[in-house]
Short mmCIF file of C-alpha atoms in Angstrom, two decimals:
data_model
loop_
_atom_site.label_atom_id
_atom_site.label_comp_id
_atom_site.label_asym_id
_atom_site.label_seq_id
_atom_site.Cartn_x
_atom_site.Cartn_y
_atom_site.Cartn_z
CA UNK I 4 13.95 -72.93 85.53
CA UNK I 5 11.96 -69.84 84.87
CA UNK I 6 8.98 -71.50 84.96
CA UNK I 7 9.89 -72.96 88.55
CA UNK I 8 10.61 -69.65 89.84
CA UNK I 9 7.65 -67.82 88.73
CA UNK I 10 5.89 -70.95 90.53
CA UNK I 11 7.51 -70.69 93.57
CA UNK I 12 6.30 -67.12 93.82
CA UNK I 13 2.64 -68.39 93.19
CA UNK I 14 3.17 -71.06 95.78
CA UNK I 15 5.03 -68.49 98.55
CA UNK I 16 2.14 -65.78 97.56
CA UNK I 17 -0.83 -68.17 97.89
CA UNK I 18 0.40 -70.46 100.92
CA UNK I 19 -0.58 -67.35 103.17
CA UNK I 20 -4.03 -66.92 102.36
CA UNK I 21 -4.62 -63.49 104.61
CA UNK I 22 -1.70 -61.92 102.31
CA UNK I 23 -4.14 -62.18 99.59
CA UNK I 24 -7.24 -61.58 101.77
CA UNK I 25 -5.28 -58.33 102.84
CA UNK I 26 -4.90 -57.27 99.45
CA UNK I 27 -8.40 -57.31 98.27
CA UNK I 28 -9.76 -55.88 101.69
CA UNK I 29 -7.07 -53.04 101.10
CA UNK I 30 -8.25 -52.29 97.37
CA UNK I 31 -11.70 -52.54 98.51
CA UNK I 32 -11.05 -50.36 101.53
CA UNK I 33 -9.32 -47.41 99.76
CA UNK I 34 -12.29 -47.57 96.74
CA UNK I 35 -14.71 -47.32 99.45
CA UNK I 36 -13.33 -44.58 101.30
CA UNK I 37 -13.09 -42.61 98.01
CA UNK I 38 -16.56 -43.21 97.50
CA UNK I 39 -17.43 -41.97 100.50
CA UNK I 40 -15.32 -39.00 100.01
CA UNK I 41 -16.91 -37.84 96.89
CA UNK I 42 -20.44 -39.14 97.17
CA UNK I 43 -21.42 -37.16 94.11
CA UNK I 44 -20.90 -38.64 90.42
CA UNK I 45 -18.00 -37.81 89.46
CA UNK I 46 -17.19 -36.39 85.87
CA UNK I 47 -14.78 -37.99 83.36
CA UNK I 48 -11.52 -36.36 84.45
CA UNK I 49 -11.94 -36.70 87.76
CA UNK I 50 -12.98 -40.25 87.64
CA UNK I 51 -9.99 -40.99 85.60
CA UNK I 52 -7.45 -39.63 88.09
CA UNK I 53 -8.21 -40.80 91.14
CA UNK I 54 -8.71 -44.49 89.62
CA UNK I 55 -4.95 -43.99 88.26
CA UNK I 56 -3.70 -42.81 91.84
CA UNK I 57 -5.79 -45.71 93.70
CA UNK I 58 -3.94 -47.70 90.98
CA UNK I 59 -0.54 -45.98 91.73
CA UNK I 60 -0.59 -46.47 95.77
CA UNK I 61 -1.89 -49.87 95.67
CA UNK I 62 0.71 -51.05 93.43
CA UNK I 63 3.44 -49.62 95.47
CA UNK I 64 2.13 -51.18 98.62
CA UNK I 65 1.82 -54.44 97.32
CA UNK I 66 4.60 -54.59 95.36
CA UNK I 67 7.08 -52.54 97.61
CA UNK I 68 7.16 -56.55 99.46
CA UNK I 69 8.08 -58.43 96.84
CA UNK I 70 11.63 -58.31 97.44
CA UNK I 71 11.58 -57.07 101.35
CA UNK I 72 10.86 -60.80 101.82
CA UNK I 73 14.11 -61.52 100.55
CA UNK I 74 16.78 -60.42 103.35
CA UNK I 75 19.10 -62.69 105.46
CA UNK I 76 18.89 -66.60 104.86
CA UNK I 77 15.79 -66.60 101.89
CA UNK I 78 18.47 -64.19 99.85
CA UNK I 79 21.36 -66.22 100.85
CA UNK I 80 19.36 -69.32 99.47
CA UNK I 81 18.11 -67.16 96.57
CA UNK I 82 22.02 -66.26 95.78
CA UNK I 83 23.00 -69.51 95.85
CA UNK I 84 20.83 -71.42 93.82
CA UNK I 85 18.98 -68.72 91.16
CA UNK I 86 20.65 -67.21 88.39
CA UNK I 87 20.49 -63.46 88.91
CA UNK I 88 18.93 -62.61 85.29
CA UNK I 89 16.58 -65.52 85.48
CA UNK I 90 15.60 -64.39 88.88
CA UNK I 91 14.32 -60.58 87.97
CA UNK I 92 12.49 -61.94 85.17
CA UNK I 93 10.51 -64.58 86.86
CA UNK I 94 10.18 -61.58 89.99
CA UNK I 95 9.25 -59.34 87.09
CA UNK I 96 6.52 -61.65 85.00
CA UNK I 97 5.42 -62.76 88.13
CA UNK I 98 4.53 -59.61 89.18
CA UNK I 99 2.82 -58.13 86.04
CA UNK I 100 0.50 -61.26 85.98
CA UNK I 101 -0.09 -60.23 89.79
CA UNK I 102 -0.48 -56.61 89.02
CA UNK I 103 -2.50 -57.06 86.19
CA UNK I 104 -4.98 -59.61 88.62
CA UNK I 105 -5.15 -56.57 90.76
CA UNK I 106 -5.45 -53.57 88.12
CA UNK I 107 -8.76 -55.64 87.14
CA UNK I 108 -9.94 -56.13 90.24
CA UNK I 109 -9.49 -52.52 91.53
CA UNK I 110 -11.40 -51.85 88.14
CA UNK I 111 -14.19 -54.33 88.79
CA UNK I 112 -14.26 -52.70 92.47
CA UNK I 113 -14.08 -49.28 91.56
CA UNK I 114 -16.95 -49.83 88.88
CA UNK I 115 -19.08 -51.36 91.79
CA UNK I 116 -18.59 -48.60 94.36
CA UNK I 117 -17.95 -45.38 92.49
CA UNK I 118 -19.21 -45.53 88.59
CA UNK I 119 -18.11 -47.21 85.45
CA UNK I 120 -17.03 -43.96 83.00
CA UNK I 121 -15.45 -46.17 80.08
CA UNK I 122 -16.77 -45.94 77.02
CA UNK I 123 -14.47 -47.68 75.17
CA UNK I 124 -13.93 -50.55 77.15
CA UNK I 125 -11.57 -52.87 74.99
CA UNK I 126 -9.23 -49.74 74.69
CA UNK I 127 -9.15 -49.56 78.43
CA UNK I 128 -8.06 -52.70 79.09
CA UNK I 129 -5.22 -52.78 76.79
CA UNK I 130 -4.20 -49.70 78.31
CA UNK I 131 -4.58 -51.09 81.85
CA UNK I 132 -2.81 -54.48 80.76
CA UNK I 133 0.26 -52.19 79.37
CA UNK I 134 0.16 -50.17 82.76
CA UNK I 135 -0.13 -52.53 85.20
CA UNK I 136 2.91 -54.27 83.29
CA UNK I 137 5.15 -51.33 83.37
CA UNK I 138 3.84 -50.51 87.13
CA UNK I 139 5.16 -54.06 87.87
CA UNK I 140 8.74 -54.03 85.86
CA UNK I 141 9.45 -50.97 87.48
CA UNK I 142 8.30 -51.59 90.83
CA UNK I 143 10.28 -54.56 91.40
CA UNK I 144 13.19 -52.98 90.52
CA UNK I 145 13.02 -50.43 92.73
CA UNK I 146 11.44 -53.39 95.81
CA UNK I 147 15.22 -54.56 95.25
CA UNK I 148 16.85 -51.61 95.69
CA UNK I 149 14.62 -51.14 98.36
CA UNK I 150 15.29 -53.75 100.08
CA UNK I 151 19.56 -53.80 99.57
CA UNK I 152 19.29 -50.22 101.17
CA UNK I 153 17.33 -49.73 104.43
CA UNK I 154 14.43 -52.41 103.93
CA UNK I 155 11.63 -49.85 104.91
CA UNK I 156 8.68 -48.69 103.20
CA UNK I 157 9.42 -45.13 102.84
CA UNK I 158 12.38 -45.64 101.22
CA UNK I 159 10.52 -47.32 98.41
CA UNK I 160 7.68 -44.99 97.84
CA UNK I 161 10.23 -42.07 97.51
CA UNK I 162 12.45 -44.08 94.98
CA UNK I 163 9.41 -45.22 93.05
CA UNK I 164 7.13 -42.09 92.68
CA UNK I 165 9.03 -40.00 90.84
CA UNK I 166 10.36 -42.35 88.63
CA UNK I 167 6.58 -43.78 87.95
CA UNK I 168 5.27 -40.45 86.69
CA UNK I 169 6.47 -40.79 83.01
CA UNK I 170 4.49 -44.23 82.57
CA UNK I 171 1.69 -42.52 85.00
CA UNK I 172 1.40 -38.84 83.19
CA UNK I 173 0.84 -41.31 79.76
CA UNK I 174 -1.20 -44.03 81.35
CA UNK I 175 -3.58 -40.98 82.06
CA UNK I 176 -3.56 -39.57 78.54
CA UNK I 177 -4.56 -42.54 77.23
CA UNK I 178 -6.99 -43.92 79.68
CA UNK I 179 -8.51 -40.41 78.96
CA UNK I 180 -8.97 -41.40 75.48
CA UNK I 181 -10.53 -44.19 76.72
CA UNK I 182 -13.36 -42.82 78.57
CA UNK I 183 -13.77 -40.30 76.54
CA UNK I 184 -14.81 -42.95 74.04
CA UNK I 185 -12.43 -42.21 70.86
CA UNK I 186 -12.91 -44.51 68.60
CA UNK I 187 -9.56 -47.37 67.83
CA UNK I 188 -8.96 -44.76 64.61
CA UNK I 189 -8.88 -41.59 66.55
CA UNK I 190 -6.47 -43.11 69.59
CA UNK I 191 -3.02 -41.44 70.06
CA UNK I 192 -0.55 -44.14 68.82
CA UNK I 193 2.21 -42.49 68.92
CA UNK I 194 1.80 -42.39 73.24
CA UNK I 195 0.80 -46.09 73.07
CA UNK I 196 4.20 -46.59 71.35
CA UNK I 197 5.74 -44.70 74.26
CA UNK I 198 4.00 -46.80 76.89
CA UNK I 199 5.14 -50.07 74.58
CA UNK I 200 8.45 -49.00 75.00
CA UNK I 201 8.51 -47.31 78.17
CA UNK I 202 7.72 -51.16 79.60
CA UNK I 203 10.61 -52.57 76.81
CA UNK I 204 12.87 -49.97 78.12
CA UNK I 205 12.56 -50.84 82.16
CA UNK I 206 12.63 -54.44 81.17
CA UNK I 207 15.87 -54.28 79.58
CA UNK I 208 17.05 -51.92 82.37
CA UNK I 209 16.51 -53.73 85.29
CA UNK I 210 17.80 -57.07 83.56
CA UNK I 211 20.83 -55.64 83.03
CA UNK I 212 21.12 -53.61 86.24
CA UNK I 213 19.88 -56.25 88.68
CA UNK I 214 23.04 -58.60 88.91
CA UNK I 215 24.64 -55.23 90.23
CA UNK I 216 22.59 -55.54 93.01
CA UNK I 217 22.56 -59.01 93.47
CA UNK I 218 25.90 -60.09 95.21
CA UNK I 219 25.81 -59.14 98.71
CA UNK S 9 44.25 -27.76 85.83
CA UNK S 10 41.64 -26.03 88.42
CA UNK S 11 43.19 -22.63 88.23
CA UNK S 12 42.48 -22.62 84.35
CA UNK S 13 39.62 -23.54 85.03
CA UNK S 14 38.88 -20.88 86.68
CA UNK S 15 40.64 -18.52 84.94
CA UNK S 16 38.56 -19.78 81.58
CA UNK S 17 35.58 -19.42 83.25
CA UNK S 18 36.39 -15.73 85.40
CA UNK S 19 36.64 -15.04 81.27
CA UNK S 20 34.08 -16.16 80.14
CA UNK S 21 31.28 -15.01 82.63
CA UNK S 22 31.72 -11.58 82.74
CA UNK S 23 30.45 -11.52 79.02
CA UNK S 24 26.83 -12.38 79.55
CA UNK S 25 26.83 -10.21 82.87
CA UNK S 26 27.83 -7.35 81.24
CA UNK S 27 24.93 -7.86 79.31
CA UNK S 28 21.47 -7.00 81.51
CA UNK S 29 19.69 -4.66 80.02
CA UNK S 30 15.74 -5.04 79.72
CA UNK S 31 15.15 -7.33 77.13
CA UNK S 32 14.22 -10.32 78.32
CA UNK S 33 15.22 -12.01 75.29
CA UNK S 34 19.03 -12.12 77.23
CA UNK S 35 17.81 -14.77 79.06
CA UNK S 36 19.06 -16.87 76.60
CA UNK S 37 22.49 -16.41 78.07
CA UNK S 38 21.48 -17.54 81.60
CA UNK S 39 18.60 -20.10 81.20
CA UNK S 40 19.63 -22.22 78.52
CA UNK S 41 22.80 -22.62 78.96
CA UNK S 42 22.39 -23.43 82.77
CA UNK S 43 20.41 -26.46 81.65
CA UNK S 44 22.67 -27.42 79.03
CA UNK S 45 25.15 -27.79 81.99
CA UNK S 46 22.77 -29.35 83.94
CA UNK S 47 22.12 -32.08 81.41
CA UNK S 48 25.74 -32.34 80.76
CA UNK S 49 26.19 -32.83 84.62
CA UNK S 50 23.91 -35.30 84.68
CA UNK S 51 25.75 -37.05 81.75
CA UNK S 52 28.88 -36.91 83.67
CA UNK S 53 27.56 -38.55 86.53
CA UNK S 54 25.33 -41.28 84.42
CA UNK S 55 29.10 -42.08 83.07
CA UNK S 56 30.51 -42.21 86.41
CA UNK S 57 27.80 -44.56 87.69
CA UNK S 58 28.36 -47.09 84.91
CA UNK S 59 32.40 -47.27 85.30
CA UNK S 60 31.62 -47.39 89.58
CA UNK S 61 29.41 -50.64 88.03
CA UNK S 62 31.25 -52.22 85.36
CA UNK S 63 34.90 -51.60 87.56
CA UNK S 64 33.19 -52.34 90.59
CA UNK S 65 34.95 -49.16 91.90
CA UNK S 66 34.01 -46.49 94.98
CA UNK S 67 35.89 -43.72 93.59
CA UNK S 68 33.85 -43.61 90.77
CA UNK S 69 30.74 -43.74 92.85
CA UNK S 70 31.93 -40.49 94.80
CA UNK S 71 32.59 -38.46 91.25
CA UNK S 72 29.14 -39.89 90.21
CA UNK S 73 27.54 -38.75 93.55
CA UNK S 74 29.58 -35.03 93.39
CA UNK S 75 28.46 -34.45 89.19
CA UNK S 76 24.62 -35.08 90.13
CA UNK S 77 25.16 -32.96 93.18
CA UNK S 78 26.49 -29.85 91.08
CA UNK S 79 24.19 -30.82 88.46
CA UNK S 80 21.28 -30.88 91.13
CA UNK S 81 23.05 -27.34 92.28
CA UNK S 82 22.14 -25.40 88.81
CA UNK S 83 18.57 -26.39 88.92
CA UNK S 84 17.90 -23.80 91.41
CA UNK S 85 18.86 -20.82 89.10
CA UNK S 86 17.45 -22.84 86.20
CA UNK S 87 14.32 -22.65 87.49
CA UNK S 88 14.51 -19.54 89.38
CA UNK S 89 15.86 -17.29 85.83
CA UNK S 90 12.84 -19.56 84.08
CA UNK S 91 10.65 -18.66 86.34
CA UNK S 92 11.61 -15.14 86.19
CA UNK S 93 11.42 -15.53 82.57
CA UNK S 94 7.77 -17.26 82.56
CA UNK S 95 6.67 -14.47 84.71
CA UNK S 96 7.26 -11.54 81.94
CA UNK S 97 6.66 -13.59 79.19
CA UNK S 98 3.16 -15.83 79.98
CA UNK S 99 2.52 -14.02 83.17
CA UNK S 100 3.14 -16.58 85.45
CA UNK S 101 5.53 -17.80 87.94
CA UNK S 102 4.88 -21.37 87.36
CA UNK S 103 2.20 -23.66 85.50
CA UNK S 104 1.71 -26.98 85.61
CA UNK S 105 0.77 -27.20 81.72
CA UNK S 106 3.88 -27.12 80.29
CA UNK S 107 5.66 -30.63 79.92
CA UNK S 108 8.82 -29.16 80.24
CA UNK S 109 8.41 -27.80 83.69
CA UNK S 110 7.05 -30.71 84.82
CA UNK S 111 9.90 -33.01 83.84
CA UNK S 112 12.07 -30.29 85.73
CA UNK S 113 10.14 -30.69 88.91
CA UNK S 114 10.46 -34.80 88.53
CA UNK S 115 13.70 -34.34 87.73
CA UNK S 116 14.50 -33.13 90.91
CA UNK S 117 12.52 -35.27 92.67
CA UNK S 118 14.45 -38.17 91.18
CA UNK S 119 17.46 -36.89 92.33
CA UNK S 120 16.63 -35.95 95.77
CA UNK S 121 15.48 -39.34 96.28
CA UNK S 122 18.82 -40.46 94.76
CA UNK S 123 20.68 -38.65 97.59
CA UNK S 124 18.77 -39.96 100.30
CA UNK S 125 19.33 -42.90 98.97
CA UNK S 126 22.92 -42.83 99.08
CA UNK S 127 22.84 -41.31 102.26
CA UNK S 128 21.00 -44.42 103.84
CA UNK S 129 23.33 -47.19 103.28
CA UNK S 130 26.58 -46.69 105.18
CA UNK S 131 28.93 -49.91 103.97
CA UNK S 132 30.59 -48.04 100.78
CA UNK S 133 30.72 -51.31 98.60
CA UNK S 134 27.02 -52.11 98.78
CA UNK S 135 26.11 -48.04 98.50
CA UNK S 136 28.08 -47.85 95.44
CA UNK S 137 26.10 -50.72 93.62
CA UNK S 138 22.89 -49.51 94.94
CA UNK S 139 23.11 -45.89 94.24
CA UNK S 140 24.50 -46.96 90.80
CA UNK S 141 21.77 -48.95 89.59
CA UNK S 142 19.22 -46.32 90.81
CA UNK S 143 21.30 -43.52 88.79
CA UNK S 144 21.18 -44.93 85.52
CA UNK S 145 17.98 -45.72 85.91
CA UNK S 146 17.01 -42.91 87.03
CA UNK S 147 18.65 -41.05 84.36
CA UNK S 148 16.92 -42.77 81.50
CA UNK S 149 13.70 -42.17 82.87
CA UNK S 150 14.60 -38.63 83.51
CA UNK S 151 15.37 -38.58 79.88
CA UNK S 152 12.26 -39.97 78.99
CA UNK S 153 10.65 -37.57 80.62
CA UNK S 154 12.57 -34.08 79.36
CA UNK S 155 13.19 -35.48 75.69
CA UNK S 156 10.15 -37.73 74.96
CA UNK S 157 7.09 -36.13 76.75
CA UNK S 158 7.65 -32.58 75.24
CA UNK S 159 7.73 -33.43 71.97
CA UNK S 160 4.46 -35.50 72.48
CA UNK S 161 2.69 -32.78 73.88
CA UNK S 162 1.78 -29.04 73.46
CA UNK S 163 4.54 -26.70 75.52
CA UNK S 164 4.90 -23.08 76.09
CA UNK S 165 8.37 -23.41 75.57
CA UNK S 166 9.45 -22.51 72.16
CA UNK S 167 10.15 -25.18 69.13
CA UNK S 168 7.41 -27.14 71.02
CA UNK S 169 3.59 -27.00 69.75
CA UNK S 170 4.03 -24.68 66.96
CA UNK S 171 6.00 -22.51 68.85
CA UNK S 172 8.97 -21.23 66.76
CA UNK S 173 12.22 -22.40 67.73
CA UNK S 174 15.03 -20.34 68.58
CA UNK S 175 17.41 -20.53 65.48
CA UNK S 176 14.76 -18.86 63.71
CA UNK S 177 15.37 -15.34 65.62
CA UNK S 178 17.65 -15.07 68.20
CA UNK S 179 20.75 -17.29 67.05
CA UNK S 180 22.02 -14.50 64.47
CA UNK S 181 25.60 -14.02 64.71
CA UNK S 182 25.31 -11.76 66.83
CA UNK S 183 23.55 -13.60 69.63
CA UNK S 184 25.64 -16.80 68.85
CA UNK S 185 28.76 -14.67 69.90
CA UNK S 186 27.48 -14.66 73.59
CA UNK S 187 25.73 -17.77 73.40
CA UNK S 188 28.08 -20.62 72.19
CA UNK S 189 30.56 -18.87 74.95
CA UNK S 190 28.04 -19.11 77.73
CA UNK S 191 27.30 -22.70 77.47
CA UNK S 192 31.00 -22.95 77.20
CA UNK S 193 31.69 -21.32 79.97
CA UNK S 194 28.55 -23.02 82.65
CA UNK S 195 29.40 -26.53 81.55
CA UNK S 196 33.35 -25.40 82.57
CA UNK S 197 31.87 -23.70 85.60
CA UNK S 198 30.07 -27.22 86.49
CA UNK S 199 33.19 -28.82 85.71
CA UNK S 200 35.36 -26.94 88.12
CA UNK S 201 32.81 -27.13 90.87
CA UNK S 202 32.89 -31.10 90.02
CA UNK S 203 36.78 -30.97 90.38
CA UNK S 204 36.46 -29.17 93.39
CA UNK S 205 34.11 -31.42 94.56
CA UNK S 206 35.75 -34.63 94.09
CA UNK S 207 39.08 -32.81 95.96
CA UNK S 208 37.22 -32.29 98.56
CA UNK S 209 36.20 -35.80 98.77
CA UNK S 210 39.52 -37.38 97.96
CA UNK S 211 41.18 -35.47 101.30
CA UNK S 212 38.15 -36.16 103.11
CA UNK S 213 38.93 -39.77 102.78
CA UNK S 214 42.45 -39.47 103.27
CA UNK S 215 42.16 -37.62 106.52
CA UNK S 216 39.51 -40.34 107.95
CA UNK S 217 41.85 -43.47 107.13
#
């Protein structure tokens, strides 16, 4: 069952091909303008937060949809056939494996057009993996809530920023670490534990909080 | 029940006021316990949220909506005796190093974006489950935030970073006189302005059906 829904939200996502088109041409867009902006090389802090708010806005805008799709008939449908819990999970998985297509590819992008500043690379991308999961439990939380309230896109960028800056403000520490080039025994585990259980925590949450918002 | 409060609390306040004299140390009185309320507010209305879920009730929602509101209220002279405080002590108003103040400043973000969200949806069944869900989550991240990140970084803030914490000199007896009384008596203040609150809401209602 949970398998079928996290297909279904492959199958809705890819069906439209310009959704996806208009994803990449937005990530590549916004990399481009920065690049443009800054011309120069940028140095290591610098680099490292505007990749993480690139990061941050693009997740919002592509994730604020996930569940504005769902009003009138598709949520009726939705309410009649899905079990709520199964339902945020397969909404949730489906979009960290989304997120975490698009966290590589703004990396891949932003590499390309700006300048690759990692030094230690593997340490990145665990750190990028645990982000863009987190980014995506919370985010589709707060799509729902979104969406049960006014629908619009404001309303989701206020509700979401604030409460992303905990996983954001650590996401930065570390990815610091990570261009900075620490080596594996001089990395700050005890904020990679956070960020582990920051994502553990929101999982939990929402699973327990969405069938609250379910019924209609 | 709200004229003890008041009378508990017309006690009670008078004792720290009486105290002002130049020694910023006295601050204790004001800023500390003012968040302690805050946080206990906060509590309040994290309670509230999760009855207004698990009853499915709108009452609840209202006395969840009116504790984050007078929690939300003592932020502003939380921050503006800390800043005050900041401003004789590390010689600023405001800086964006310290964890703590940070968290503040999401704090209220998080909560202003929790009223506006309430204030958007107008059928009172469906506003109570949304604004629910977003204050307990909202809560625990807010948590997260004032508890976790601190302690994880370096803070101006004492008993943070190798700062010493206050038990070591200012809770003597002495000090713990005024003290224990003054976050006594904000938390009661809070409560009474909660009471009041949800009165006001309660005849509101009434008068509209």
């Amino acid at each position: 069952m949970l398998l079928a829904l996290i297909k279904k939200e492959f199958v809705l996502e890819f069906r439209q091909k310009s959704t996806l088109g208009a994803v990449l041409v937005y990530v590549a867009g916004t990399i481009f303008v920065s690049a443009l902006c800054f011309k120069a090389r940028l140095d290591k802090p610098t680099w490292n937060a505007l990749f993480w708010v690139i990061s941050l806005f693009t997740s919002v805008t592509i994730s604020g949809k996930s569940f504005l799709k769902e009003t009138g008939g598709q949520a009726l449908y939705s309410y009649l056939y899905y079990n709520a819990r199964q339902f945020i999970l397969a909404k949730m998985l489906y979009n960290m494996i989304f997120m975490l297509g698009l966290s590589i590819i703004t990396f891949l992008f932003y590499g390309f057009f700006i300048s690759n500043e990692v030094q230690n690379l593997p340490f990145f991308l665990l750190v990028l993996t645990l982000a863009s999961t987190g980014l995506a439990a919370v985010l589709s939380l707060m799509s729902a809530i979104a969406a049960k309230s006014s629908g619009s896109f404001a309303m989701m960028s206020i509700l979401s920023f604030p409460v992303l800056m905990p996983l954001i403000l650590v996401v930065i520490r570390l990815s610091k670490q990570a261009v900075d080039g620490i080596e594996w025994a001089g990395v700050s585990l005890d904020l990679l534990l956070v960020l582990a259980a920051l994502n553990v925590l929101t999982l939990t949450l929402s699973f327990l909080l969405f069938p609250y918002l379910w019924r209609d | 029940m709200l004229i003890f409060y008041t009378l508990v609390v017309g006690l009670l306040n008078p004792v720290p006021r009486l105290d002002i004299l130049n020694e910023t140390i006295r601050n204790v009185y004001y800023h500390v316990p003012i968040w302690f309320a805050l946080l206990f507010m906060m509590s309040v209305s994290l309670y509230y949220s999760i009855v207004s879920l698990a009853g499915n009730e709108i009452p609840s929602d209202s006395k969840a909506y009116n504790a984050a509101l007078v929690g939300f209220f003592f932020s502003l002279p939380g921050i503006a005796t800390g800043s005050l405080w900041a401003r004789f002590t590390w010689g600023t108003w405001w800086t964006f190093q310290d964890p703590k103040l940070n968290g503040v400043a999401i704090s209220i973000l998080i909560y202003l974006a929790y009223f506006i969200l309430r204030r958007s949806v107008e059928d009172e069944m469906k506003r109570a489950r949304i604004a629910g869900v977003y204050n307990i989550f909202a809560y625990v991240m807010m948590m997260v935030f004032i508890m976790v990140m601190p302690r994880l970084t370096d803070s101006l803030h004492p008993g943070n970073g190798g700062n010493p914490a206050f038990s070591k000199y200012d809770l003597n007896s002495n000090m713990r006189l005024v003290f224990y009384p003054a976050v006594a008596g904000w938390i009661l203040f809070g409560c009474w302005l909660f009471e009041l609150k949800n009165r006001i809401t309660f005849l509101n209602e009434k008068s509209q059906d």
